[in-house]
mmCIF file of C-alpha atoms and ligand atoms in Angstrom:
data_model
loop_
_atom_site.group_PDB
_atom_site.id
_atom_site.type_symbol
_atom_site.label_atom_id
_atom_site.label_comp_id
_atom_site.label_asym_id
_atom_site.label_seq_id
_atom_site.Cartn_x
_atom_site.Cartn_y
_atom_site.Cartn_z
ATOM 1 C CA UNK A 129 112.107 132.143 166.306
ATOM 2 C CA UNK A 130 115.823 132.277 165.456
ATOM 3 C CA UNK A 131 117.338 128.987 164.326
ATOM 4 C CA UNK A 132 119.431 127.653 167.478
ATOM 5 C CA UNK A 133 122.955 127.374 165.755
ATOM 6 C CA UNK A 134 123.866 123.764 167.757
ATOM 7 C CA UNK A 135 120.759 122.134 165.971
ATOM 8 C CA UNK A 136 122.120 123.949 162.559
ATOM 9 C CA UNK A 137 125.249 122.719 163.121
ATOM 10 C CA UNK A 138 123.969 118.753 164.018
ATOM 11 C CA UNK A 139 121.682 118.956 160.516
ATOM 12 C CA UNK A 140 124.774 120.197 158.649
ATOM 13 C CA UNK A 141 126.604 117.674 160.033
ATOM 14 C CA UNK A 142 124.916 114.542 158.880
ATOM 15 C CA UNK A 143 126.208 111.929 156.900
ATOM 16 C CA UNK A 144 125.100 108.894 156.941
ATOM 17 C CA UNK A 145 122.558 107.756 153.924
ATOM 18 C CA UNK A 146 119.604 107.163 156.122
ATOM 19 C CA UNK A 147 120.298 109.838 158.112
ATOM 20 C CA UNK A 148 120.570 112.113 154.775
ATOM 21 C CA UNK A 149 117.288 110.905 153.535
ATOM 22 C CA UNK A 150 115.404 111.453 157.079
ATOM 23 C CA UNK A 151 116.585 115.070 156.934
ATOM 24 C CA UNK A 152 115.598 115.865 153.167
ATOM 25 C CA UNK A 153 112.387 114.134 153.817
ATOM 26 C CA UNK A 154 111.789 116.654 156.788
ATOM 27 C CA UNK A 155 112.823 119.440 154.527
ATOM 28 C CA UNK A 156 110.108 118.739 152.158
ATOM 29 C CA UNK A 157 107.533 118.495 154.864
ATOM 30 C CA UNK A 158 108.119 122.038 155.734
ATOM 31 C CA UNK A 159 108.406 123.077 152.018
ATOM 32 C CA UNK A 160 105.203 121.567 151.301
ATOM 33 C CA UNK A 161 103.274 123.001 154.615
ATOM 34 C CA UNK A 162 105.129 126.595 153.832
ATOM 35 C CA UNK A 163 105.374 127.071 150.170
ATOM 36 C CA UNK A 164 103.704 124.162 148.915
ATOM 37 C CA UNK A 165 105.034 121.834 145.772
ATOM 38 C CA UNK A 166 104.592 124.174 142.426
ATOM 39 C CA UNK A 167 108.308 125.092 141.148
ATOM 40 C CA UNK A 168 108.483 128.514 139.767
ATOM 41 C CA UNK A 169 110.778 129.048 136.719
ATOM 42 C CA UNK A 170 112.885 131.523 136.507
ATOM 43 C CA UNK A 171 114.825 131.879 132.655
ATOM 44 C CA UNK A 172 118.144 132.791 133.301
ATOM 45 C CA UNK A 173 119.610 135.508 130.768
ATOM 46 C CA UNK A 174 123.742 135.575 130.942
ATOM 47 C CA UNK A 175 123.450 139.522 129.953
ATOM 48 C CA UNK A 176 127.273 139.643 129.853
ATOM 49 C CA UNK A 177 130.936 137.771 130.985
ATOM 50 C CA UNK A 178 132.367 141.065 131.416
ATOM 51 C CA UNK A 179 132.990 141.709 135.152
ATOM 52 C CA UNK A 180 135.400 144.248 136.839
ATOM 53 C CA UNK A 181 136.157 142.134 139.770
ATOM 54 C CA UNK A 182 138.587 139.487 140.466
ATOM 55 C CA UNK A 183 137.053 137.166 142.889
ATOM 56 C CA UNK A 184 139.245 134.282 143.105
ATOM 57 C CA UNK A 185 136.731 131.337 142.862
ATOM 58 C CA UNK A 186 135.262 132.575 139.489
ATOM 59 C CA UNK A 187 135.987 131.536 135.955
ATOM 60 C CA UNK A 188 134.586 135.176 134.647
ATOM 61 C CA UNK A 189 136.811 137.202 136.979
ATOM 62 C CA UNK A 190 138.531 139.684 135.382
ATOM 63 C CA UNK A 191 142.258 138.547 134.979
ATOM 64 C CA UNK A 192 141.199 135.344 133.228
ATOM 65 C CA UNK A 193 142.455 135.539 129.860
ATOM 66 C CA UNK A 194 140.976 132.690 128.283
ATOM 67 C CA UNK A 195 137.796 133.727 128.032
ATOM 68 C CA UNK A 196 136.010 135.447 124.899
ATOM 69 C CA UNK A 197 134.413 138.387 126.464
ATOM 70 C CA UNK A 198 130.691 139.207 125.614
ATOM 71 C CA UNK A 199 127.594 141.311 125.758
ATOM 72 C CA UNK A 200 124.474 140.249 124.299
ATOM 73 C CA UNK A 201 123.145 142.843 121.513
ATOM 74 C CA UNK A 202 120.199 144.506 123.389
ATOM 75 C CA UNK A 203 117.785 142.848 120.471
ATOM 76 C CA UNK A 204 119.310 139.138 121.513
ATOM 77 C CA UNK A 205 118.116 139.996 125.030
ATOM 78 C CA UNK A 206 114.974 141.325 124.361
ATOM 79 C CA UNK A 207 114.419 137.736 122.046
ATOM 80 C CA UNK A 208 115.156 135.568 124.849
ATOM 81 C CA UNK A 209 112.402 137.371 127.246
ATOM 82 C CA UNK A 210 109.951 137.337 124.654
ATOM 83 C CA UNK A 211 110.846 133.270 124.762
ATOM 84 C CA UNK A 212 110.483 132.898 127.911
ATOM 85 C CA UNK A 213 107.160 135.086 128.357
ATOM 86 C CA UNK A 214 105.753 133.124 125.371
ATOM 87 C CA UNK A 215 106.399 129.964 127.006
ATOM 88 C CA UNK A 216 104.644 131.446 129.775
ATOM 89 C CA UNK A 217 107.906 131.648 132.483
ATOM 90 C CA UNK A 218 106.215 134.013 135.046
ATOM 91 C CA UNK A 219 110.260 135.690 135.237
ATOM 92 C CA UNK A 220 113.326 136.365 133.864
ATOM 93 C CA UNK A 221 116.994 136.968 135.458
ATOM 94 C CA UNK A 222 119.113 139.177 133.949
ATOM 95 C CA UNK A 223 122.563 138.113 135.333
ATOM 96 C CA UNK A 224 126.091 139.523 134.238
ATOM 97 C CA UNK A 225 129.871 139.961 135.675
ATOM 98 C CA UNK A 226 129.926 143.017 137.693
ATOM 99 C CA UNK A 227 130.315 146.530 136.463
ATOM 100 C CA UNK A 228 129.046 149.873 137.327
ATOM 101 C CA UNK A 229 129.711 152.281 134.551
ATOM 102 C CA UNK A 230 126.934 155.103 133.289
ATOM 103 C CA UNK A 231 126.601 153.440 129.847
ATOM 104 C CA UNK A 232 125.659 149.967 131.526
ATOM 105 C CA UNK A 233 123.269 150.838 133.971
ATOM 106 C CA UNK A 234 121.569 152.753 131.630
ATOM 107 C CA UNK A 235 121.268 149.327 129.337
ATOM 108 C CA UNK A 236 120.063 147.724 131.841
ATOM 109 C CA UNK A 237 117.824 150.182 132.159
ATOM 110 C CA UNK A 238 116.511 150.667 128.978
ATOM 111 C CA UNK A 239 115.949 146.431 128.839
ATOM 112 C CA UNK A 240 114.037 146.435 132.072
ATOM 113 C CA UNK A 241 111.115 149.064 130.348
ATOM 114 C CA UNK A 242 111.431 147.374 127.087
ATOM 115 C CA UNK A 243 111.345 143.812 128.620
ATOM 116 C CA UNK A 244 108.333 144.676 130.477
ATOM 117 C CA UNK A 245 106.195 146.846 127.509
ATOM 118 C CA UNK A 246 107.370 143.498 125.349
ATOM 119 C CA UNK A 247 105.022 141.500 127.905
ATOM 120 C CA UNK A 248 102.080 143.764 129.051
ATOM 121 C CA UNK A 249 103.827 144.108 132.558
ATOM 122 C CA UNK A 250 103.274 140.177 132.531
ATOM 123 C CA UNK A 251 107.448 138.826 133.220
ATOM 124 C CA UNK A 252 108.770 139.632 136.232
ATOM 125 C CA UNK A 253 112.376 140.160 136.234
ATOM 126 C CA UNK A 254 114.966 139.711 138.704
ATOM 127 C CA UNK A 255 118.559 141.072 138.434
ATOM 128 C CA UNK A 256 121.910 139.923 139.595
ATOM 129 C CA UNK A 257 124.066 142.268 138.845
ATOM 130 C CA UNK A 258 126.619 142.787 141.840
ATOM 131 C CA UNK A 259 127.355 145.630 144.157
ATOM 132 C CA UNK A 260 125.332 148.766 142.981
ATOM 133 C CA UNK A 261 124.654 152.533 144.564
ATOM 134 C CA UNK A 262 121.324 153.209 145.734
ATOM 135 C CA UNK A 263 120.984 155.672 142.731
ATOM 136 C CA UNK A 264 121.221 152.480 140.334
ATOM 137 C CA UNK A 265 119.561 150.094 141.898
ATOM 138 C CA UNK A 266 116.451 152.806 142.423
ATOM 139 C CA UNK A 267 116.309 153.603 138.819
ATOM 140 C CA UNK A 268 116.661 149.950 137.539
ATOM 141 C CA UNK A 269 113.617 149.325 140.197
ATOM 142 C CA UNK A 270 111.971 152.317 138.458
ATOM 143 C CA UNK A 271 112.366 150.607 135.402
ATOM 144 C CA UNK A 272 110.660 147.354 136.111
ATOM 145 C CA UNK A 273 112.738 144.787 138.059
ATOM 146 C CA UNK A 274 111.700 143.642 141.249
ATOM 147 C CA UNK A 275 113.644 141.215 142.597
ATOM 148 C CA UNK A 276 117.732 141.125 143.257
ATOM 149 C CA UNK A 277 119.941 137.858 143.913
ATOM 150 C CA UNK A 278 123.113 139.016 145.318
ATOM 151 C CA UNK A 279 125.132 136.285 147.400
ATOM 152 C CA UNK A 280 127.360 136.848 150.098
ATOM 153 C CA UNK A 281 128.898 133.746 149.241
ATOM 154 C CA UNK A 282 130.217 133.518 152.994
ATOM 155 C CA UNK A 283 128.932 135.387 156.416
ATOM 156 C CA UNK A 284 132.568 135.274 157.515
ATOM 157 C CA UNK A 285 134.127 138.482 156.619
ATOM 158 C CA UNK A 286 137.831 136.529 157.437
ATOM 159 C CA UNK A 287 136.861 133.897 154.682
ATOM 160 C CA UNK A 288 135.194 136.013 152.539
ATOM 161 C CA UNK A 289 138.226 138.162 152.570
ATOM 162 C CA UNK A 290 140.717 135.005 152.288
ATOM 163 C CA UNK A 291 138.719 134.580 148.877
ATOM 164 C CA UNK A 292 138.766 137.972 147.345
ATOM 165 C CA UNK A 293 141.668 140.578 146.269
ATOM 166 C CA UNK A 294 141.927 143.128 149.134
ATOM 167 C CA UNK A 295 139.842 145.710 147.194
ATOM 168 C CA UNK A 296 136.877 144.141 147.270
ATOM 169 C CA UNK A 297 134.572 144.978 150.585
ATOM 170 C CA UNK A 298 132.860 142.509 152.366
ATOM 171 C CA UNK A 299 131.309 145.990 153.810
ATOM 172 C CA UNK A 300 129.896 146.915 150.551
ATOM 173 C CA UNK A 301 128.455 143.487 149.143
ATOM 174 C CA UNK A 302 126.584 143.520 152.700
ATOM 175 C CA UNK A 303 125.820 147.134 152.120
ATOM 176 C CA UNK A 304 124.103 146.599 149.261
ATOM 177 C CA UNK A 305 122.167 143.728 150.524
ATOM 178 C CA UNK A 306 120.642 146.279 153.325
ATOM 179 C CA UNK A 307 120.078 149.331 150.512
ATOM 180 C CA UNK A 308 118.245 146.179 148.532
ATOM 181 C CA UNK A 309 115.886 145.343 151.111
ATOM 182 C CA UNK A 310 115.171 148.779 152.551
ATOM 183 C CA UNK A 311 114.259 150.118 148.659
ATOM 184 C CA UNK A 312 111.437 147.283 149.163
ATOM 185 C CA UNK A 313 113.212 145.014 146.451
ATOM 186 C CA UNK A 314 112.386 140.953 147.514
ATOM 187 C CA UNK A 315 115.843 140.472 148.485
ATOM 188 C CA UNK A 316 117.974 137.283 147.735
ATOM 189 C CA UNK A 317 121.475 136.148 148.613
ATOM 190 C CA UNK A 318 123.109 133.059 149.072
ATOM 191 C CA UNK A 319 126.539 131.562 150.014
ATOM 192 C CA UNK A 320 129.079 128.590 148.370
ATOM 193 C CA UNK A 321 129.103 125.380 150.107
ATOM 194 C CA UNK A 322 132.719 124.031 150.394
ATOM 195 C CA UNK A 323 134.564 126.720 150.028
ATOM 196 C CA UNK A 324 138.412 125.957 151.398
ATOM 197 C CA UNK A 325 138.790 126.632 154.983
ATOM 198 C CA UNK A 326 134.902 127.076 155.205
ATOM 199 C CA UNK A 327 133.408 124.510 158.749
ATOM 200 C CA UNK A 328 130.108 123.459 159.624
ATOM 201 C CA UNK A 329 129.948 126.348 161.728
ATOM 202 C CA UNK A 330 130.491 128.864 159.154
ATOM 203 C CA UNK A 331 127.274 127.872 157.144
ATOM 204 C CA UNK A 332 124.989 127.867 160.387
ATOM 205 C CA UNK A 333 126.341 131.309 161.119
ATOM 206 C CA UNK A 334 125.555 131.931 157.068
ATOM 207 C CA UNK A 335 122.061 130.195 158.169
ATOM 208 C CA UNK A 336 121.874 132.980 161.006
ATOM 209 C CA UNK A 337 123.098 135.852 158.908
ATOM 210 C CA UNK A 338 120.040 135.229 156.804
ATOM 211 C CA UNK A 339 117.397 135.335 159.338
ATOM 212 C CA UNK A 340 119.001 138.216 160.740
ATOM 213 C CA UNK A 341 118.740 140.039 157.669
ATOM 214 C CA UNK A 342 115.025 138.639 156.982
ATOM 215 C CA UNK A 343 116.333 137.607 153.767
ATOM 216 C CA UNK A 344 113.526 136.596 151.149
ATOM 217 C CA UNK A 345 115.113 134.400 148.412
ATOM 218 C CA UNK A 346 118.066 132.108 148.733
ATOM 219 C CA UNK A 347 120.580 130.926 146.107
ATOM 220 C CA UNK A 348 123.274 129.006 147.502
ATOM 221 C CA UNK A 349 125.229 126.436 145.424
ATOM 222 C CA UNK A 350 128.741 123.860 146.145
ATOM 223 C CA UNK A 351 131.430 125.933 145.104
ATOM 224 C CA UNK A 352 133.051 123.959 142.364
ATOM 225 C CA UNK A 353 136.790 124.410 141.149
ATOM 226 C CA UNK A 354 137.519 126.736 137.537
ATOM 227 C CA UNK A 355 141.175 125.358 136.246
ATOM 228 C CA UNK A 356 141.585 129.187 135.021
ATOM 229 C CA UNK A 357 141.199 131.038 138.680
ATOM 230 C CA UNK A 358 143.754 131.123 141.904
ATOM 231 C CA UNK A 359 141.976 128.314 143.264
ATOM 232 C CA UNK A 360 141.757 126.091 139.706
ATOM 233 C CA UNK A 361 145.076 124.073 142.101
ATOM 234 C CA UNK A 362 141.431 122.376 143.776
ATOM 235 C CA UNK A 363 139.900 120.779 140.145
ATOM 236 C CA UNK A 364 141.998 117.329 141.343
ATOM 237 C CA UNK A 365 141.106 116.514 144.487
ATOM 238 C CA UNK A 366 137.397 118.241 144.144
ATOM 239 C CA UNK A 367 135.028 115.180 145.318
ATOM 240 C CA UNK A 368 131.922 115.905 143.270
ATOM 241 C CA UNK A 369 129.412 113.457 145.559
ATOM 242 C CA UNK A 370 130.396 115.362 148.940
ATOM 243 C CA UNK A 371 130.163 118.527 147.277
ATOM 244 C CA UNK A 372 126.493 117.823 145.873
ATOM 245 C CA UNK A 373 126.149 116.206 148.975
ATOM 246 C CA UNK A 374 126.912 119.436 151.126
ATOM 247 C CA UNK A 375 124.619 121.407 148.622
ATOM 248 C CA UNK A 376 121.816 119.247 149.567
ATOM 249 C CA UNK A 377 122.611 119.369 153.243
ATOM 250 C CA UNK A 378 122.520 123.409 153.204
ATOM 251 C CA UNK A 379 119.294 123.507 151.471
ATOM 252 C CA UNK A 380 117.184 121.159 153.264
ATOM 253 C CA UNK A 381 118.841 122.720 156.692
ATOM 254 C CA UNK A 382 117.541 126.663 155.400
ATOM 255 C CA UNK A 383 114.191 125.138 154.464
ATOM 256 C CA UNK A 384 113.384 123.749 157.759
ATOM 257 C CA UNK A 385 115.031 127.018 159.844
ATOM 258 C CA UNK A 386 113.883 129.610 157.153
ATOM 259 C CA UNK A 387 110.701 127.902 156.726
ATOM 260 C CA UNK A 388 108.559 130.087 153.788
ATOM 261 C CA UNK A 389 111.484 131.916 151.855
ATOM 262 C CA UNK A 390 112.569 131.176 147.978
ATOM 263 C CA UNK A 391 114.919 128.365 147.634
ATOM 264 C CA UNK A 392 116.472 127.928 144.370
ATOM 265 C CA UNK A 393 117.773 124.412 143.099
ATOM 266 C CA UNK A 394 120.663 126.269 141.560
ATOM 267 C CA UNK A 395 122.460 124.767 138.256
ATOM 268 C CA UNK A 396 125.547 123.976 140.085
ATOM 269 C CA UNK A 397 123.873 121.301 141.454
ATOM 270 C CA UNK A 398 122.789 120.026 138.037
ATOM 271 C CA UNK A 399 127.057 120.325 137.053
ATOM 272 C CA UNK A 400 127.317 117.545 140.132
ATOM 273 C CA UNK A 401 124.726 115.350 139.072
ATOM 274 C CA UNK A 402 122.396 115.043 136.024
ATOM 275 C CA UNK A 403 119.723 115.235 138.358
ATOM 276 C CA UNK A 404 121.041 117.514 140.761
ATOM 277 C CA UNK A 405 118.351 120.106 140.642
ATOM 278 C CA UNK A 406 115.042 117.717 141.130
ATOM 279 C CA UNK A 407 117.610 116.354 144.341
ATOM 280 C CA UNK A 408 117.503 119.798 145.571
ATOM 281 C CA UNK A 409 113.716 120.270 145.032
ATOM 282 C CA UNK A 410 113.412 117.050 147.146
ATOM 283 C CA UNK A 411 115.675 118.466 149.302
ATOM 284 C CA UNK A 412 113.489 122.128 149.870
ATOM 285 C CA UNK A 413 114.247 123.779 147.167
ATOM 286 C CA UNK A 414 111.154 125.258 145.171
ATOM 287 C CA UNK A 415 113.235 127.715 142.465
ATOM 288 C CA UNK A 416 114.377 126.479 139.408
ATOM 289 C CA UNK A 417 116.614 129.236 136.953
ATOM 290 C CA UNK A 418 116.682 127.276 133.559
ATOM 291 C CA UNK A 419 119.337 128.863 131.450
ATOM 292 C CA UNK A 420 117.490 130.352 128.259
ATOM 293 C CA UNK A 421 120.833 132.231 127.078
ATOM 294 C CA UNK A 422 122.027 131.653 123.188
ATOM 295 C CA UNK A 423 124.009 128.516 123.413
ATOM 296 C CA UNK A 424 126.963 130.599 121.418
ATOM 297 C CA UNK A 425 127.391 132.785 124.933
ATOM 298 C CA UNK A 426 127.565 129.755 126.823
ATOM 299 C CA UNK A 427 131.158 128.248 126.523
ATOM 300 C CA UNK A 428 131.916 132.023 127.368
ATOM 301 C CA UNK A 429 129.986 132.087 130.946
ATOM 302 C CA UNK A 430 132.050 129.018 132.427
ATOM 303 C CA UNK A 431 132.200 130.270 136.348
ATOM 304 C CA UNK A 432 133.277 126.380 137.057
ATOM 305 C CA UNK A 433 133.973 123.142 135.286
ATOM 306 C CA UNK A 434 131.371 120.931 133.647
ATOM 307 C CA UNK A 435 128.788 123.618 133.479
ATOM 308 C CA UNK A 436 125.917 121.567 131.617
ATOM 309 C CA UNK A 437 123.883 122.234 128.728
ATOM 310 C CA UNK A 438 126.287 123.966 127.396
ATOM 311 C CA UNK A 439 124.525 122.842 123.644
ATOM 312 C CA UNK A 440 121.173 122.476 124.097
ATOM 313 C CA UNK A 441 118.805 125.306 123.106
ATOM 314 C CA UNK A 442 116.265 127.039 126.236
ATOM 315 C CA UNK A 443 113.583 124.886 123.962
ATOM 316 C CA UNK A 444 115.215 121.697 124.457
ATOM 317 C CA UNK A 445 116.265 122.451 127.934
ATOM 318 C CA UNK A 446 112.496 123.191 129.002
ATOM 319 C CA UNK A 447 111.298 119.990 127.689
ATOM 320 C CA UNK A 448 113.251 117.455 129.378
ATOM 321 C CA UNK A 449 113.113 119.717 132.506
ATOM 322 C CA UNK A 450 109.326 119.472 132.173
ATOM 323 C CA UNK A 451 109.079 115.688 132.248
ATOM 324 C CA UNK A 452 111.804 115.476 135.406
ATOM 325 C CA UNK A 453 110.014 117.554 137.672
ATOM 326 C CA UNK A 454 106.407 115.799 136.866
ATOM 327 C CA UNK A 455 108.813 112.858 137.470
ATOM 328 C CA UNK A 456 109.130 113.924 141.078
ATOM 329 C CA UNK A 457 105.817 115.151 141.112
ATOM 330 C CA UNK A 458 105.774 118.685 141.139
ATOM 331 C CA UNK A 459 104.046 120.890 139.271
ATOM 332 C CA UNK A 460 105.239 124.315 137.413
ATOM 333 C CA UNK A 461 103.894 126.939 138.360
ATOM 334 C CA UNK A 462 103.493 128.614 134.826
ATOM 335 C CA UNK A 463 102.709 132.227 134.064
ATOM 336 C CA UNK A 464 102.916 133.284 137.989
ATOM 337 C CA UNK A 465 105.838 135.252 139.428
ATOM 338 C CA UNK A 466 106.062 132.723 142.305
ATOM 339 C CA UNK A 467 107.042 135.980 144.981
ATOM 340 C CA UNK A 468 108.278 134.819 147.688
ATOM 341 C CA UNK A 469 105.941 134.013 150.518
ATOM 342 C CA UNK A 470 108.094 135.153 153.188
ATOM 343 C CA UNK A 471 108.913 138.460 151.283
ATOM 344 C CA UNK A 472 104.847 138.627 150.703
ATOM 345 C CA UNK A 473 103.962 138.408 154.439
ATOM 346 C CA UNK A 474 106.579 140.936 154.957
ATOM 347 C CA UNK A 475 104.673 143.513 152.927
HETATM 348 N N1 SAM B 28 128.702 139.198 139.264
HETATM 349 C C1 SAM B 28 127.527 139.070 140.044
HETATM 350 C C2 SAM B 28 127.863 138.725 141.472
HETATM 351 O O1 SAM B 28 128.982 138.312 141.743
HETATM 352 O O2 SAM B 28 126.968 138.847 142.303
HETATM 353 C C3 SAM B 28 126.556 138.058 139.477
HETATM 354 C C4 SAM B 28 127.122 136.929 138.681
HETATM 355 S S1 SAM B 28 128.170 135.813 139.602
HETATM 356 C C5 SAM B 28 128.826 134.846 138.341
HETATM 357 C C6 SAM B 28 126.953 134.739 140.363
HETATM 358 C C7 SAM B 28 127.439 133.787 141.400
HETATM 359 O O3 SAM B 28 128.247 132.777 140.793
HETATM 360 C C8 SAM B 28 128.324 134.331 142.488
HETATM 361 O O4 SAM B 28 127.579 134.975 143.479
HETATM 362 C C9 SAM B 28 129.054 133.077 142.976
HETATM 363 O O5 SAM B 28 128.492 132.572 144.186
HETATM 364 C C10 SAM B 28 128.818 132.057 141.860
HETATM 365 N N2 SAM B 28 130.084 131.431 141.457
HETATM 366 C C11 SAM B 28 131.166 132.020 140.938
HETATM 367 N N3 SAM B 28 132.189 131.142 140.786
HETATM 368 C C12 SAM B 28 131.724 129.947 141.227
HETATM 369 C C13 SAM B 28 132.294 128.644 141.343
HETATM 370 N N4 SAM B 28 133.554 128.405 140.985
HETATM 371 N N5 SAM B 28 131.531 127.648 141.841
HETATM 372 C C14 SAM B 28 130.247 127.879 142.182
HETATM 373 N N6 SAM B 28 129.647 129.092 142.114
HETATM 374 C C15 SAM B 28 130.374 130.119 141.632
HETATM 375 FE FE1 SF4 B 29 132.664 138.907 138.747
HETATM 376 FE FE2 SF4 B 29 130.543 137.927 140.083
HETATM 377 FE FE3 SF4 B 29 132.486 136.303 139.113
HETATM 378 FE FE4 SF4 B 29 133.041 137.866 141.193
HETATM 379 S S1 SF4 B 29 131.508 136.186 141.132
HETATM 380 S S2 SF4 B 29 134.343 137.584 139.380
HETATM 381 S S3 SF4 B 29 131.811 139.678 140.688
HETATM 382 S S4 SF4 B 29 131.088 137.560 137.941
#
């Protein structure tokens, strides 16, 4: 049934403690009846900070000029999946800045068959890698990957236009979306939480725009100020509870109107609060992207302040994310690709 947008709007509109706990605790009853308590893992791969766009939230866009631009040596990449398959992640993300030129997609390419011969077919391998054709995102499903995270990052095409340069299309990034799910790829998106200008109303029409696009994997985050974008003017007033606090509020609010999709507990949430990501498991999520990228690329993929772990090694990382989530009581769900249930129904 779709979500009635007055009780999306009362849920995302809660603030009092008890009345914050009540809700998460709801949330996890569904996630537990619908996708039950085993987090997947999914090793996050920063391919590359090299992006063509200019969005003006992001501390990768393109006009930022104090950033050391990167791609990972195709060898590096293929290293870090190996990792993760050894360590028996059931999938990878390869994620990168945004470009769409022939030599590119055909790296990509070329990783996604060499990724999966490296692992007998075994790691499953999701991309999110911005606004393609249908040509490119049919050959990189060809090649392997079958999964695609691409937010909207806000339903509202006035907002999402107050936050972009006017050549970027709120048409296309839904566009590709649609072109995602009709190839058959298990779709994700996702929106920013706090985002200036954004109401209470705009995320439970974001909440609506997902079940109207029977979305299968969400990825939503609190936006959080970069000092080197158009809206770096934010980093001083930016009230890190209320923003983890809205993060929270949006997941557990898609888990009980979305029900059985993929909810990941997304590392922005981790920048908030050392335990950000477990709160978001409690909260619905059942998705967690642990960053396996070479801790020399890391400074370089900033796209806010006080991204974490920025030197601790994917070994390191695993480990104390191990014991936390057995903390909470969870177990991972090693070796499996952890599809989404909704997206499995679907089919
Ligand atoms: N370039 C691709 C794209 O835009 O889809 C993939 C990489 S992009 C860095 C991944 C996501 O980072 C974006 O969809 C956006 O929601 C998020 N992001 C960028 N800047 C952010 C910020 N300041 N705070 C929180 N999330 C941010
Ligand atoms: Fe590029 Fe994605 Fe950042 Fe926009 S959000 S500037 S497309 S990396």
């Amino acid at each position: 049934m779709r979500p009635n947008k007055a009780e999306l709007i009362e849920m995302l509109s809660l603030s009092g403690k008890d009345e914050l706990e009540e809700l998460y605790k709801r949330a996890y009853e569904v996630k537990k009846a619908q996708v039950g308590t085993k987090v997947y893992f999914r090793g996050i791969i920063e391919l590359s900070n090299i992006c063509t766009k200019n969005c003006y939230y992001c501390g990768i866009r393109r006009d930022n000029a104090n950033n050391n631009r990167y791609i990972m040596q195709k060898s590096e990449v293929l290293e870090e999946a190996e990792w993760a398959w050894k360590q028996n992640y059931g999938s990878i993300v390869l994620q990168a800045g945004e470009r769409e030129d022939r030599w590119f997609i055909s790296l990509v390419a070329d990783l996604l068959e060499e990724i999966k011969s490296l692992s007998n077919g075994e790691l499953g391998v999701t991309l999110s890698l911005g606004e393609q054709s249908e040509e490119t995102l049919k050959l990189w499903q060809s090649a392997g990957a079958h999964r695609y995270l691409i937010r909207i990052e806000t339903s509202n095409a006035e907002l999402y236009r107050q936050l972009h340069p006017a050549d970027h299309s709120f048409a296309r990034r839904l566009e590709t979306i649609r072109t995602l799910k009709r190839l058959g790829w298990q779709t994700g998106t996702g929106v920013m939480t706090g985002l200036p200008g954004q109401r209470a109303e705009d995320l439970a029409e974001d909440i609506l725009f997902f079940y109207d696009e029977d979305i299968d994997m969400l990825g939503m985050g609190p936006f959080i100020p970069h000092k080197d974008t158009p809206l770096g003017h934010l980093v001083d007033g930016f009230d890190q509870e209320k923003a983890l606090e809205a993060g929270l509020k949006l997941i557990a609010t898609c888990r009980i109107a979305l029900k059985d999709i993929n909810i990941a507990s997304t590392t922005a949430l981790q920048a908030l609060n050392p335990t950000g990501r477990e709160m978001g498991l409690l909260a619905g999520a059942n998705i967690i992207m642990p960053n396996i990228t070479d801790v020399k690329y890391r400074a370089s993929y900033q796209l806010y302040e006080g991204k974490p772990c920025l030197d601790e090694n994917a070994s390191q990382c695993v480990h104390c994310l191990e014991r936390r989530i057995e903390s909470i009581g969870e177990e991972i769900g090693y070796k499996q690709w952890g599809d989404s249930p909704h997206y499995l129904g679907r089919k």
